Amino acid sequence: MYARRPFGIEETHGMLAQPSARIKANSDGRDWTSLFASVQRETPFRGVFHSSRDHLLVLHRDGPVQVESLCDRNIGKRVVPAGGIHIISPGVDFGINLTGSIETVHVYVRRSVIEEVALETVDGDPARIEIPSSIVECDRALQSLIDASAYAVEDESLGSSMFADYLSRTIAAQLIRAYSKAKLKGGGRASASGSMSPTLSDAVDYMMANIDTAINLTDIARATNRSPSHVARIFRTELGMPPHRYLINLRVEKARRLLEKTSMSIAEIAYECGFAHQEHLTRLFRRYCETTPAAYRRSKRN
């Protein structure tokens, strides 16, 4: 199991502390334990940084721009297009010469999450899984996941620790599938009966019983006696959505019922349903129901 401490900026390589990194938003100080993300405009710089214990992905949001690896001859000097992704392995020093100004997203995934996902998806010892450093010019699946991490940093309504947990494991699965040489195990199958499996049923029961509190993927895993990656896979397989999205559905649905059947204030309903504050509820309610809580309540009373 990975460390439960929040993943802070002090655990990164140190690039983001450089004057050349003009940070727009990052996850430092949040309760994200499995992933760290940062969005910034980077201006030209040259530097060598000590190794990290975790895997780093750097998405170039614009470009092209020429970069030079100062520590990896296999990468050398490259022109990286917009959408290119630099994968940096843990345990090795990292050096870069950036020759132009670009917007980037840095995403760190804990090594322990990689190994946890590998335990369930590949044959052999997960501690021996290797994802070598490289520059990938086009991987739309991985790019979408990194972009989702950026959106979660920039939008409070998306930035829950459960969403970060889900993203970290989905990124880990993509890295293992596409960039390691490990032999994958056979894929699982959905429940043939169409009903919830016992694990999913227990997970949903836990969510409903604790809907007014902050819930993350590790909490659900502990309640169901399963690993976080197993829980995430069960939700994707049986419900077609990640756990954090299902939890939002539950919260919005409970808010809808309370708006219809009680005289509680919208702020009270937000608290009762586990939203951070009234505006958080309003933003998500509008997204899911295409109206505001106040307008919905009025429509049901006319």
PDB file of C-alpha atoms in Angstrom:
ATOM      1  CA  MET A   1       0.000   0.000   0.000  1.00  0.00           C
ATOM      2  CA  TYR A   2       1.304   3.430  -0.911  1.00  0.00           C
ATOM      3  CA  ALA A   3       2.050   6.116   1.650  1.00  0.00           C
ATOM      4  CA  ARG A   4      -1.015   7.875   3.066  1.00  0.00           C
ATOM      5  CA  ARG A   5       0.797  11.201   3.416  1.00  0.00           C
ATOM      6  CA  PRO A   6      -0.192  13.915   0.932  1.00  0.00           C
ATOM      7  CA  PHE A   7       2.033  14.029  -2.155  1.00  0.00           C
ATOM      8  CA  GLY A   8       3.710  17.428  -1.794  1.00  0.00           C
ATOM      9  CA  ILE A   9       5.902  19.515  -4.072  1.00  0.00           C
ATOM     10  CA  GLU A  10       8.928  18.770  -1.867  1.00  0.00           C
ATOM     11  CA  GLU A  11       8.866  15.178  -3.180  1.00  0.00           C
ATOM     12  CA  THR A  12       9.340  16.268  -6.815  1.00  0.00           C
ATOM     13  CA  HIS A  13      12.620  16.724  -8.707  1.00  0.00           C
ATOM     14  CA  GLY A  14      12.839  20.438  -7.903  1.00  0.00           C
ATOM     15  CA  MET A  15      12.177  21.756 -11.412  1.00  0.00           C
ATOM     16  CA  LEU A  16       9.016  23.502 -10.246  1.00  0.00           C
ATOM     17  CA  ALA A  17      11.010  25.535  -7.731  1.00  0.00           C
ATOM     18  CA  GLN A  18      13.036  27.105 -10.558  1.00  0.00           C
ATOM     19  CA  PRO A  19      12.349  30.757 -11.491  1.00  0.00           C
ATOM     20  CA  SER A  20      11.740  29.482 -15.034  1.00  0.00           C
ATOM     21  CA  ALA A  21       8.548  27.694 -13.900  1.00  0.00           C
ATOM     22  CA  ARG A  22       5.651  30.123 -13.598  1.00  0.00           C
ATOM     23  CA  ILE A  23       3.111  27.925 -11.827  1.00  0.00           C
ATOM     24  CA  LYS A  24      -0.571  28.494 -12.554  1.00  0.00           C
ATOM     25  CA  ALA A  25      -1.981  25.787 -10.281  1.00  0.00           C
ATOM     26  CA  ASN A  26      -0.794  22.643  -8.507  1.00  0.00           C
ATOM     27  CA  SER A  27      -1.987  20.049  -6.033  1.00  0.00           C
ATOM     28  CA  ASP A  28       0.462  20.948  -3.252  1.00  0.00           C
ATOM     29  CA  GLY A  29      -1.388  21.229   0.053  1.00  0.00           C
ATOM     30  CA  ARG A  30      -4.301  19.066  -1.054  1.00  0.00           C
ATOM     31  CA  ASP A  31      -5.030  15.616   0.337  1.00  0.00           C
ATOM     32  CA  TRP A  32      -3.851  13.846  -2.824  1.00  0.00           C
ATOM     33  CA  THR A  33      -1.713  10.910  -1.719  1.00  0.00           C
ATOM     34  CA  SER A  34      -1.057   8.954  -4.928  1.00  0.00           C
ATOM     35  CA  LEU A  35      -0.485  11.688  -7.488  1.00  0.00           C
ATOM     36  CA  PHE A  36       0.985  15.203  -7.746  1.00  0.00           C
ATOM     37  CA  ALA A  37       0.058  17.532 -10.610  1.00  0.00           C
ATOM     38  CA  SER A  38       1.142  21.020 -11.626  1.00  0.00           C
ATOM     39  CA  VAL A  39       0.300  23.341 -14.538  1.00  0.00           C
ATOM     40  CA  GLN A  40       2.816  26.026 -15.509  1.00  0.00           C
ATOM     41  CA  ARG A  41       4.434  28.134 -18.202  1.00  0.00           C
ATOM     42  CA  GLU A  42       8.096  27.153 -18.487  1.00  0.00           C
ATOM     43  CA  THR A  43      10.678  29.497 -19.979  1.00  0.00           C
ATOM     44  CA  PRO A  44      14.093  28.361 -21.297  1.00  0.00           C
ATOM     45  CA  PHE A  45      16.380  26.812 -18.680  1.00  0.00           C
ATOM     46  CA  ARG A  46      19.128  24.241 -18.271  1.00  0.00           C
ATOM     47  CA  GLY A  47      19.477  22.087 -15.166  1.00  0.00           C
ATOM     48  CA  VAL A  48      20.253  18.701 -13.647  1.00  0.00           C
ATOM     49  CA  PHE A  49      18.090  17.406 -10.807  1.00  0.00           C
ATOM     50  CA  HIS A  50      18.421  14.584  -8.303  1.00  0.00           C
ATOM     51  CA  SER A  51      16.389  11.449  -8.880  1.00  0.00           C
ATOM     52  CA  SER A  52      12.839  11.034  -7.621  1.00  0.00           C
ATOM     53  CA  ARG A  53      11.328   7.883  -6.110  1.00  0.00           C
ATOM     54  CA  ASP A  54       8.302   8.276  -8.370  1.00  0.00           C
ATOM     55  CA  HIS A  55       7.427   8.366 -12.070  1.00  0.00           C
ATOM     56  CA  LEU A  56       7.147  11.765 -13.784  1.00  0.00           C
ATOM     57  CA  LEU A  57       5.193  12.616 -16.933  1.00  0.00           C
ATOM     58  CA  VAL A  58       5.598  16.017 -18.605  1.00  0.00           C
ATOM     59  CA  LEU A  59       2.960  16.940 -21.180  1.00  0.00           C
ATOM     60  CA  HIS A  60       3.820  19.714 -23.663  1.00  0.00           C
ATOM     61  CA  ARG A  61       0.584  21.633 -24.216  1.00  0.00           C
ATOM     62  CA  ASP A  62       2.070  23.722 -26.999  1.00  0.00           C
ATOM     63  CA  GLY A  63       5.109  23.621 -29.236  1.00  0.00           C
ATOM     64  CA  PRO A  64       7.052  22.393 -31.071  1.00  0.00           C
ATOM     65  CA  VAL A  65      10.090  23.072 -28.910  1.00  0.00           C
ATOM     66  CA  GLN A  66      13.602  21.637 -28.857  1.00  0.00           C
ATOM     67  CA  VAL A  67      14.681  19.858 -25.678  1.00  0.00           C
ATOM     68  CA  GLU A  68      17.922  18.107 -24.847  1.00  0.00           C
ATOM     69  CA  SER A  69      18.317  15.372 -22.256  1.00  0.00           C
ATOM     70  CA  LEU A  70      21.523  16.026 -20.328  1.00  0.00           C
ATOM     71  CA  CYS A  71      21.588  12.608 -18.627  1.00  0.00           C
ATOM     72  CA  ASP A  72      20.064  10.166 -21.121  1.00  0.00           C
ATOM     73  CA  ARG A  73      21.909   9.612 -24.403  1.00  0.00           C
ATOM     74  CA  ASN A  74      19.059   7.475 -25.715  1.00  0.00           C
ATOM     75  CA  ILE A  75      16.865  10.565 -25.789  1.00  0.00           C
ATOM     76  CA  GLY A  76      19.528  13.123 -26.695  1.00  0.00           C
ATOM     77  CA  LYS A  77      18.290  16.251 -28.489  1.00  0.00           C
ATOM     78  CA  ARG A  78      14.701  16.202 -29.760  1.00  0.00           C
ATOM     79  CA  VAL A  79      12.048  18.517 -31.163  1.00  0.00           C
ATOM     80  CA  VAL A  80       8.885  17.767 -29.186  1.00  0.00           C
ATOM     81  CA  PRO A  81       5.507  18.685 -30.721  1.00  0.00           C
ATOM     82  CA  ALA A  82       2.429  19.914 -28.895  1.00  0.00           C
ATOM     83  CA  GLY A  83       0.943  16.857 -27.205  1.00  0.00           C
ATOM     84  CA  GLY A  84       4.333  15.226 -26.722  1.00  0.00           C
ATOM     85  CA  ILE A  85       4.965  13.542 -23.377  1.00  0.00           C
ATOM     86  CA  HIS A  86       8.328  13.137 -21.629  1.00  0.00           C
ATOM     87  CA  ILE A  87       8.344  10.045 -19.385  1.00  0.00           C
ATOM     88  CA  ILE A  88      11.028  10.156 -16.671  1.00  0.00           C
ATOM     89  CA  SER A  89      11.805   7.005 -14.700  1.00  0.00           C
ATOM     90  CA  PRO A  90      12.415   7.044 -10.930  1.00  0.00           C
ATOM     91  CA  GLY A  91      15.809   6.380  -9.406  1.00  0.00           C
ATOM     92  CA  VAL A  92      17.941   8.235 -11.985  1.00  0.00           C
ATOM     93  CA  ASP A  93      19.175  11.819 -12.127  1.00  0.00           C
ATOM     94  CA  PHE A  94      17.312  13.939 -14.626  1.00  0.00           C
ATOM     95  CA  GLY A  95      18.756  16.777 -16.707  1.00  0.00           C
ATOM     96  CA  ILE A  96      17.093  18.961 -19.317  1.00  0.00           C
ATOM     97  CA  ASN A  97      17.944  21.851 -21.592  1.00  0.00           C
ATOM     98  CA  LEU A  98      14.715  23.584 -22.635  1.00  0.00           C
ATOM     99  CA  THR A  99      15.274  26.024 -25.497  1.00  0.00           C
ATOM    100  CA  GLY A 100      11.819  27.605 -25.813  1.00  0.00           C
ATOM    101  CA  SER A 101       8.829  28.742 -23.773  1.00  0.00           C
ATOM    102  CA  ILE A 102       5.946  26.264 -23.403  1.00  0.00           C
ATOM    103  CA  GLU A 103       2.992  25.430 -21.190  1.00  0.00           C
ATOM    104  CA  THR A 104       3.435  22.082 -19.477  1.00  0.00           C
ATOM    105  CA  VAL A 105       1.628  19.751 -17.104  1.00  0.00           C
ATOM    106  CA  HIS A 106       3.799  17.750 -14.694  1.00  0.00           C
ATOM    107  CA  VAL A 107       2.204  14.626 -13.230  1.00  0.00           C
ATOM    108  CA  TYR A 108       3.997  12.440 -10.693  1.00  0.00           C
ATOM    109  CA  VAL A 109       2.606   8.963  -9.961  1.00  0.00           C
ATOM    110  CA  ARG A 110       3.873   7.159  -6.884  1.00  0.00           C
ATOM    111  CA  ARG A 111       6.030   4.137  -7.638  1.00  0.00           C
ATOM    112  CA  SER A 112       4.016   2.154  -5.109  1.00  0.00           C
ATOM    113  CA  VAL A 113       0.864   2.764  -7.170  1.00  0.00           C
ATOM    114  CA  ILE A 114       2.636   1.455 -10.281  1.00  0.00           C
ATOM    115  CA  GLU A 115       3.581  -1.700  -8.370  1.00  0.00           C
ATOM    116  CA  GLU A 116       0.083  -2.101  -6.917  1.00  0.00           C
ATOM    117  CA  VAL A 117      -1.483  -1.966 -10.381  1.00  0.00           C
ATOM    118  CA  ALA A 118       1.234  -4.260 -11.762  1.00  0.00           C
ATOM    119  CA  LEU A 119       0.468  -6.834  -9.071  1.00  0.00           C
ATOM    120  CA  GLU A 120      -3.030  -7.231 -10.486  1.00  0.00           C
ATOM    121  CA  THR A 121      -2.300  -6.803 -14.191  1.00  0.00           C
ATOM    122  CA  VAL A 122       1.046  -8.459 -15.042  1.00  0.00           C
ATOM    123  CA  ASP A 123       2.782 -11.747 -14.452  1.00  0.00           C
ATOM    124  CA  GLY A 124       5.907 -11.774 -12.290  1.00  0.00           C
ATOM    125  CA  ASP A 125       7.277  -9.596  -9.504  1.00  0.00           C
ATOM    126  CA  PRO A 126       5.664  -6.105  -9.613  1.00  0.00           C
ATOM    127  CA  ALA A 127       8.764  -4.610  -7.971  1.00  0.00           C
ATOM    128  CA  ARG A 128      10.694  -5.479 -11.146  1.00  0.00           C
ATOM    129  CA  ILE A 129       8.386  -3.588 -13.492  1.00  0.00           C
ATOM    130  CA  GLU A 130      10.347  -1.101 -15.608  1.00  0.00           C
ATOM    131  CA  ILE A 131       8.991   1.882 -17.540  1.00  0.00           C
ATOM    132  CA  PRO A 132      12.036   3.444 -19.230  1.00  0.00           C
ATOM    133  CA  SER A 133      12.497   7.163 -19.802  1.00  0.00           C
ATOM    134  CA  SER A 134      11.376   8.257 -23.250  1.00  0.00           C
ATOM    135  CA  ILE A 135       9.706  11.021 -25.244  1.00  0.00           C
ATOM    136  CA  VAL A 136       6.358  10.017 -26.750  1.00  0.00           C
ATOM    137  CA  GLU A 137       5.125  12.165 -29.621  1.00  0.00           C
ATOM    138  CA  CYS A 138       1.506  10.950 -29.566  1.00  0.00           C
ATOM    139  CA  ASP A 139      -0.439   8.949 -26.975  1.00  0.00           C
ATOM    140  CA  ARG A 140      -3.963  10.341 -26.898  1.00  0.00           C
ATOM    141  CA  ALA A 141      -5.088   8.122 -24.023  1.00  0.00           C
ATOM    142  CA  LEU A 142      -2.204   9.191 -21.785  1.00  0.00           C
ATOM    143  CA  GLN A 143      -2.556  12.812 -22.878  1.00  0.00           C
ATOM    144  CA  SER A 144      -6.234  12.775 -21.906  1.00  0.00           C
ATOM    145  CA  LEU A 145      -5.399  11.427 -18.462  1.00  0.00           C
ATOM    146  CA  ILE A 146      -2.737  14.087 -17.907  1.00  0.00           C
ATOM    147  CA  ASP A 147      -5.158  16.772 -19.098  1.00  0.00           C
ATOM    148  CA  ALA A 148      -7.750  15.412 -16.635  1.00  0.00           C
ATOM    149  CA  SER A 149      -5.160  15.797 -13.862  1.00  0.00           C
ATOM    150  CA  ALA A 150      -4.661  19.414 -14.916  1.00  0.00           C
ATOM    151  CA  TYR A 151      -8.402  20.090 -14.916  1.00  0.00           C
ATOM    152  CA  ALA A 152      -8.655  18.569 -11.440  1.00  0.00           C
ATOM    153  CA  VAL A 153      -5.959  20.950 -10.212  1.00  0.00           C
ATOM    154  CA  GLU A 154      -7.639  23.970 -11.781  1.00  0.00           C
ATOM    155  CA  ASP A 155     -11.275  23.127 -10.904  1.00  0.00           C
ATOM    156  CA  GLU A 156     -12.053  22.536  -7.228  1.00  0.00           C
ATOM    157  CA  SER A 157     -15.205  20.574  -8.041  1.00  0.00           C
ATOM    158  CA  LEU A 158     -13.113  17.929  -9.846  1.00  0.00           C
ATOM    159  CA  GLY A 159     -10.125  17.929  -7.529  1.00  0.00           C
ATOM    160  CA  SER A 160     -11.166  15.329  -4.970  1.00  0.00           C
ATOM    161  CA  SER A 161      -8.667  12.876  -3.550  1.00  0.00           C
ATOM    162  CA  MET A 162     -10.816  10.044  -4.939  1.00  0.00           C
ATOM    163  CA  PHE A 163     -10.512  11.450  -8.455  1.00  0.00           C
ATOM    164  CA  ALA A 164      -6.739  11.742  -7.989  1.00  0.00           C
ATOM    165  CA  ASP A 165      -6.603   8.132  -6.784  1.00  0.00           C
ATOM    166  CA  TYR A 166      -8.562   7.000  -9.833  1.00  0.00           C
ATOM    167  CA  LEU A 167      -6.358   8.993 -12.219  1.00  0.00           C
ATOM    168  CA  SER A 168      -3.128   7.683 -10.693  1.00  0.00           C
ATOM    169  CA  ARG A 169      -4.188   4.069 -11.194  1.00  0.00           C
ATOM    170  CA  THR A 170      -5.514   4.624 -14.695  1.00  0.00           C
ATOM    171  CA  ILE A 171      -2.263   6.368 -15.674  1.00  0.00           C
ATOM    172  CA  ALA A 172      -0.307   3.508 -14.089  1.00  0.00           C
ATOM    173  CA  ALA A 173      -2.279   0.959 -16.105  1.00  0.00           C
ATOM    174  CA  GLN A 174      -1.615   2.850 -19.345  1.00  0.00           C
ATOM    175  CA  LEU A 175       2.116   3.146 -18.587  1.00  0.00           C
ATOM    176  CA  ILE A 176       2.385  -0.560 -17.830  1.00  0.00           C
ATOM    177  CA  ARG A 177       0.361  -1.592 -20.868  1.00  0.00           C
ATOM    178  CA  ALA A 178       2.066   0.687 -23.389  1.00  0.00           C
ATOM    179  CA  TYR A 179       5.607   1.274 -22.132  1.00  0.00           C
ATOM    180  CA  SER A 180       6.750  -1.709 -20.078  1.00  0.00           C
ATOM    181  CA  LYS A 181       7.792  -5.095 -21.440  1.00  0.00           C
ATOM    182  CA  ALA A 182       5.806  -6.950 -18.814  1.00  0.00           C
ATOM    183  CA  LYS A 183       3.513  -9.814 -19.807  1.00  0.00           C
ATOM    184  CA  LEU A 184      -0.084  -8.828 -19.089  1.00  0.00           C
ATOM    185  CA  LYS A 185      -2.520 -11.135 -17.345  1.00  0.00           C
ATOM    186  CA  GLY A 186      -5.871 -11.971 -18.932  1.00  0.00           C
ATOM    187  CA  GLY A 187      -8.551  -9.292 -18.549  1.00  0.00           C
ATOM    188  CA  GLY A 188     -11.465  -9.674 -16.150  1.00  0.00           C
ATOM    189  CA  ARG A 189     -15.129  -9.942 -17.163  1.00  0.00           C
ATOM    190  CA  ALA A 190     -18.212  -8.086 -16.054  1.00  0.00           C
ATOM    191  CA  SER A 191     -20.806  -9.794 -13.896  1.00  0.00           C
ATOM    192  CA  ALA A 192     -22.819 -12.089 -16.192  1.00  0.00           C
ATOM    193  CA  SER A 193     -26.044 -11.606 -14.263  1.00  0.00           C
ATOM    194  CA  GLY A 194     -26.039  -7.820 -14.657  1.00  0.00           C
ATOM    195  CA  SER A 195     -26.435  -7.359 -10.896  1.00  0.00           C
ATOM    196  CA  MET A 196     -23.836  -5.804  -8.635  1.00  0.00           C
ATOM    197  CA  SER A 197     -21.018  -8.003  -7.440  1.00  0.00           C
ATOM    198  CA  PRO A 198     -20.616  -8.270  -3.650  1.00  0.00           C
ATOM    199  CA  THR A 199     -17.574  -5.979  -3.762  1.00  0.00           C
ATOM    200  CA  LEU A 200     -19.402  -3.272  -5.711  1.00  0.00           C
ATOM    201  CA  SER A 201     -22.466  -3.601  -3.476  1.00  0.00           C
ATOM    202  CA  ASP A 202     -20.296  -3.142  -0.369  1.00  0.00           C
ATOM    203  CA  ALA A 203     -18.581  -0.148  -1.963  1.00  0.00           C
ATOM    204  CA  VAL A 204     -21.876   1.555  -2.796  1.00  0.00           C
ATOM    205  CA  ASP A 205     -23.220   0.855   0.690  1.00  0.00           C
ATOM    206  CA  TYR A 206     -20.121   2.485   2.167  1.00  0.00           C
ATOM    207  CA  MET A 207     -20.511   5.543  -0.070  1.00  0.00           C
ATOM    208  CA  MET A 208     -24.155   5.987   0.892  1.00  0.00           C
ATOM    209  CA  ALA A 209     -23.466   5.560   4.611  1.00  0.00           C
ATOM    210  CA  ASN A 210     -20.683   8.153   4.517  1.00  0.00           C
ATOM    211  CA  ILE A 211     -21.970  10.484   1.828  1.00  0.00           C
ATOM    212  CA  ASP A 212     -21.688  13.578   4.044  1.00  0.00           C
ATOM    213  CA  THR A 213     -17.944  13.079   4.582  1.00  0.00           C
ATOM    214  CA  ALA A 214     -14.836  13.245   2.408  1.00  0.00           C
ATOM    215  CA  ILE A 215     -14.376   9.807   0.807  1.00  0.00           C
ATOM    216  CA  ASN A 216     -11.369   8.653  -1.175  1.00  0.00           C
ATOM    217  CA  LEU A 217     -10.591   5.475  -3.060  1.00  0.00           C
ATOM    218  CA  THR A 218      -8.453   4.084  -0.239  1.00  0.00           C
ATOM    219  CA  ASP A 219     -11.358   4.433   2.208  1.00  0.00           C
ATOM    220  CA  ILE A 220     -13.604   2.404  -0.106  1.00  0.00           C
ATOM    221  CA  ALA A 221     -10.883  -0.192  -0.652  1.00  0.00           C
ATOM    222  CA  ARG A 222     -10.422  -0.604   3.083  1.00  0.00           C
ATOM    223  CA  ALA A 223     -14.180  -0.958   3.630  1.00  0.00           C
ATOM    224  CA  THR A 224     -14.425  -3.688   0.963  1.00  0.00           C
ATOM    225  CA  ASN A 225     -11.140  -5.402   1.876  1.00  0.00           C
ATOM    226  CA  ARG A 226      -9.862  -4.902  -1.672  1.00  0.00           C
ATOM    227  CA  SER A 227      -7.031  -2.910  -3.223  1.00  0.00           C
ATOM    228  CA  PRO A 228      -7.808   0.576  -4.605  1.00  0.00           C
ATOM    229  CA  SER A 229      -6.986  -0.502  -8.159  1.00  0.00           C
ATOM    230  CA  HIS A 230      -9.351  -3.492  -7.835  1.00  0.00           C
ATOM    231  CA  VAL A 231     -12.162  -1.217  -6.672  1.00  0.00           C
ATOM    232  CA  ALA A 232     -11.547   1.225  -9.535  1.00  0.00           C
ATOM    233  CA  ARG A 233     -11.621  -1.632 -12.047  1.00  0.00           C
ATOM    234  CA  ILE A 234     -14.871  -3.046 -10.611  1.00  0.00           C
ATOM    235  CA  PHE A 235     -16.600   0.333 -11.032  1.00  0.00           C
ATOM    236  CA  ARG A 236     -15.353   0.722 -14.599  1.00  0.00           C
ATOM    237  CA  THR A 237     -16.334  -2.846 -15.522  1.00  0.00           C
ATOM    238  CA  GLU A 238     -19.764  -3.041 -13.889  1.00  0.00           C
ATOM    239  CA  LEU A 239     -20.958   0.582 -13.942  1.00  0.00           C
ATOM    240  CA  GLY A 240     -18.943   2.054 -16.794  1.00  0.00           C
ATOM    241  CA  MET A 241     -17.637   4.944 -14.703  1.00  0.00           C
ATOM    242  CA  PRO A 242     -14.954   5.627 -12.079  1.00  0.00           C
ATOM    243  CA  PRO A 243     -15.856   5.655  -8.359  1.00  0.00           C
ATOM    244  CA  HIS A 244     -15.578   9.446  -7.993  1.00  0.00           C
ATOM    245  CA  ARG A 245     -18.167  10.021 -10.730  1.00  0.00           C
ATOM    246  CA  TYR A 246     -20.559   7.509  -9.180  1.00  0.00           C
ATOM    247  CA  LEU A 247     -20.143   9.271  -5.831  1.00  0.00           C
ATOM    248  CA  ILE A 248     -21.008  12.617  -7.443  1.00  0.00           C
ATOM    249  CA  ASN A 249     -24.121  11.012  -8.927  1.00  0.00           C
ATOM    250  CA  LEU A 250     -25.156   9.794  -5.463  1.00  0.00           C
ATOM    251  CA  ARG A 251     -24.575  13.222  -3.937  1.00  0.00           C
ATOM    252  CA  VAL A 252     -26.461  15.098  -6.653  1.00  0.00           C
ATOM    253  CA  GLU A 253     -29.357  12.646  -6.428  1.00  0.00           C
ATOM    254  CA  LYS A 254     -29.552  13.039  -2.634  1.00  0.00           C
ATOM    255  CA  ALA A 255     -29.464  16.842  -3.025  1.00  0.00           C
ATOM    256  CA  ARG A 256     -32.300  16.616  -5.571  1.00  0.00           C
ATOM    257  CA  ARG A 257     -34.447  14.621  -3.116  1.00  0.00           C
ATOM    258  CA  LEU A 258     -33.757  17.048  -0.260  1.00  0.00           C
ATOM    259  CA  LEU A 259     -34.612  20.027  -2.463  1.00  0.00           C
ATOM    260  CA  GLU A 260     -37.951  18.408  -3.289  1.00  0.00           C
ATOM    261  CA  LYS A 261     -38.943  17.081   0.110  1.00  0.00           C
ATOM    262  CA  THR A 262     -37.425  19.393   2.756  1.00  0.00           C
ATOM    263  CA  SER A 263     -37.198  23.078   3.590  1.00  0.00           C
ATOM    264  CA  MET A 264     -33.471  22.875   4.356  1.00  0.00           C
ATOM    265  CA  SER A 265     -31.403  25.739   2.985  1.00  0.00           C
ATOM    266  CA  ILE A 266     -29.237  25.020  -0.049  1.00  0.00           C
ATOM    267  CA  ALA A 267     -26.144  25.544   2.096  1.00  0.00           C
ATOM    268  CA  GLU A 268     -27.408  22.935   4.578  1.00  0.00           C
ATOM    269  CA  ILE A 269     -28.157  20.514   1.759  1.00  0.00           C
ATOM    270  CA  ALA A 270     -24.657  21.006   0.363  1.00  0.00           C
ATOM    271  CA  TYR A 271     -23.179  20.063   3.736  1.00  0.00           C
ATOM    272  CA  GLU A 272     -25.553  17.117   4.200  1.00  0.00           C
ATOM    273  CA  CYS A 273     -24.573  15.688   0.807  1.00  0.00           C
ATOM    274  CA  GLY A 274     -20.812  16.018   1.216  1.00  0.00           C
ATOM    275  CA  PHE A 275     -20.170  19.026  -1.031  1.00  0.00           C
ATOM    276  CA  ALA A 276     -17.427  21.446  -0.013  1.00  0.00           C
ATOM    277  CA  HIS A 277     -19.808  24.426   0.037  1.00  0.00           C
ATOM    278  CA  GLN A 278     -22.967  25.768  -1.608  1.00  0.00           C
ATOM    279  CA  GLU A 279     -21.207  26.919  -4.784  1.00  0.00           C
ATOM    280  CA  HIS A 280     -19.670  23.456  -5.169  1.00  0.00           C
ATOM    281  CA  LEU A 281     -23.179  21.941  -5.085  1.00  0.00           C
ATOM    282  CA  THR A 282     -24.540  24.585  -7.480  1.00  0.00           C
ATOM    283  CA  ARG A 283     -21.760  24.008 -10.016  1.00  0.00           C
ATOM    284  CA  LEU A 284     -22.173  20.227 -10.088  1.00  0.00           C
ATOM    285  CA  PHE A 285     -25.979  20.335  -9.914  1.00  0.00           C
ATOM    286  CA  ARG A 286     -26.027  22.609 -12.962  1.00  0.00           C
ATOM    287  CA  ARG A 287     -23.646  20.262 -14.789  1.00  0.00           C
ATOM    288  CA  TYR A 288     -25.697  17.133 -14.058  1.00  0.00           C
ATOM    289  CA  CYS A 289     -29.254  18.524 -14.021  1.00  0.00           C
ATOM    290  CA  GLU A 290     -28.890  21.535 -16.359  1.00  0.00           C
ATOM    291  CA  THR A 291     -30.406  23.887 -13.785  1.00  0.00           C
ATOM    292  CA  THR A 292     -29.495  25.392 -10.417  1.00  0.00           C
ATOM    293  CA  PRO A 293     -30.649  23.979  -7.066  1.00  0.00           C
ATOM    294  CA  ALA A 294     -32.788  27.073  -6.420  1.00  0.00           C
ATOM    295  CA  ALA A 295     -34.463  26.885  -9.835  1.00  0.00           C
ATOM    296  CA  TYR A 296     -35.038  23.151  -9.433  1.00  0.00           C
ATOM    297  CA  ARG A 297     -36.720  23.668  -6.061  1.00  0.00           C
ATOM    298  CA  ARG A 298     -38.982  26.398  -7.480  1.00  0.00           C
ATOM    299  CA  SER A 299     -39.979  24.169 -10.414  1.00  0.00           C
ATOM    300  CA  LYS A 300     -41.103  21.407  -8.042  1.00  0.00           C
ATOM    301  CA  ARG A 301     -43.201  23.748  -5.918  1.00  0.00           C
ATOM    302  CA  ASN A 302     -45.134  25.406  -8.736  1.00  0.00           C
TER     303      ASN A 302
END
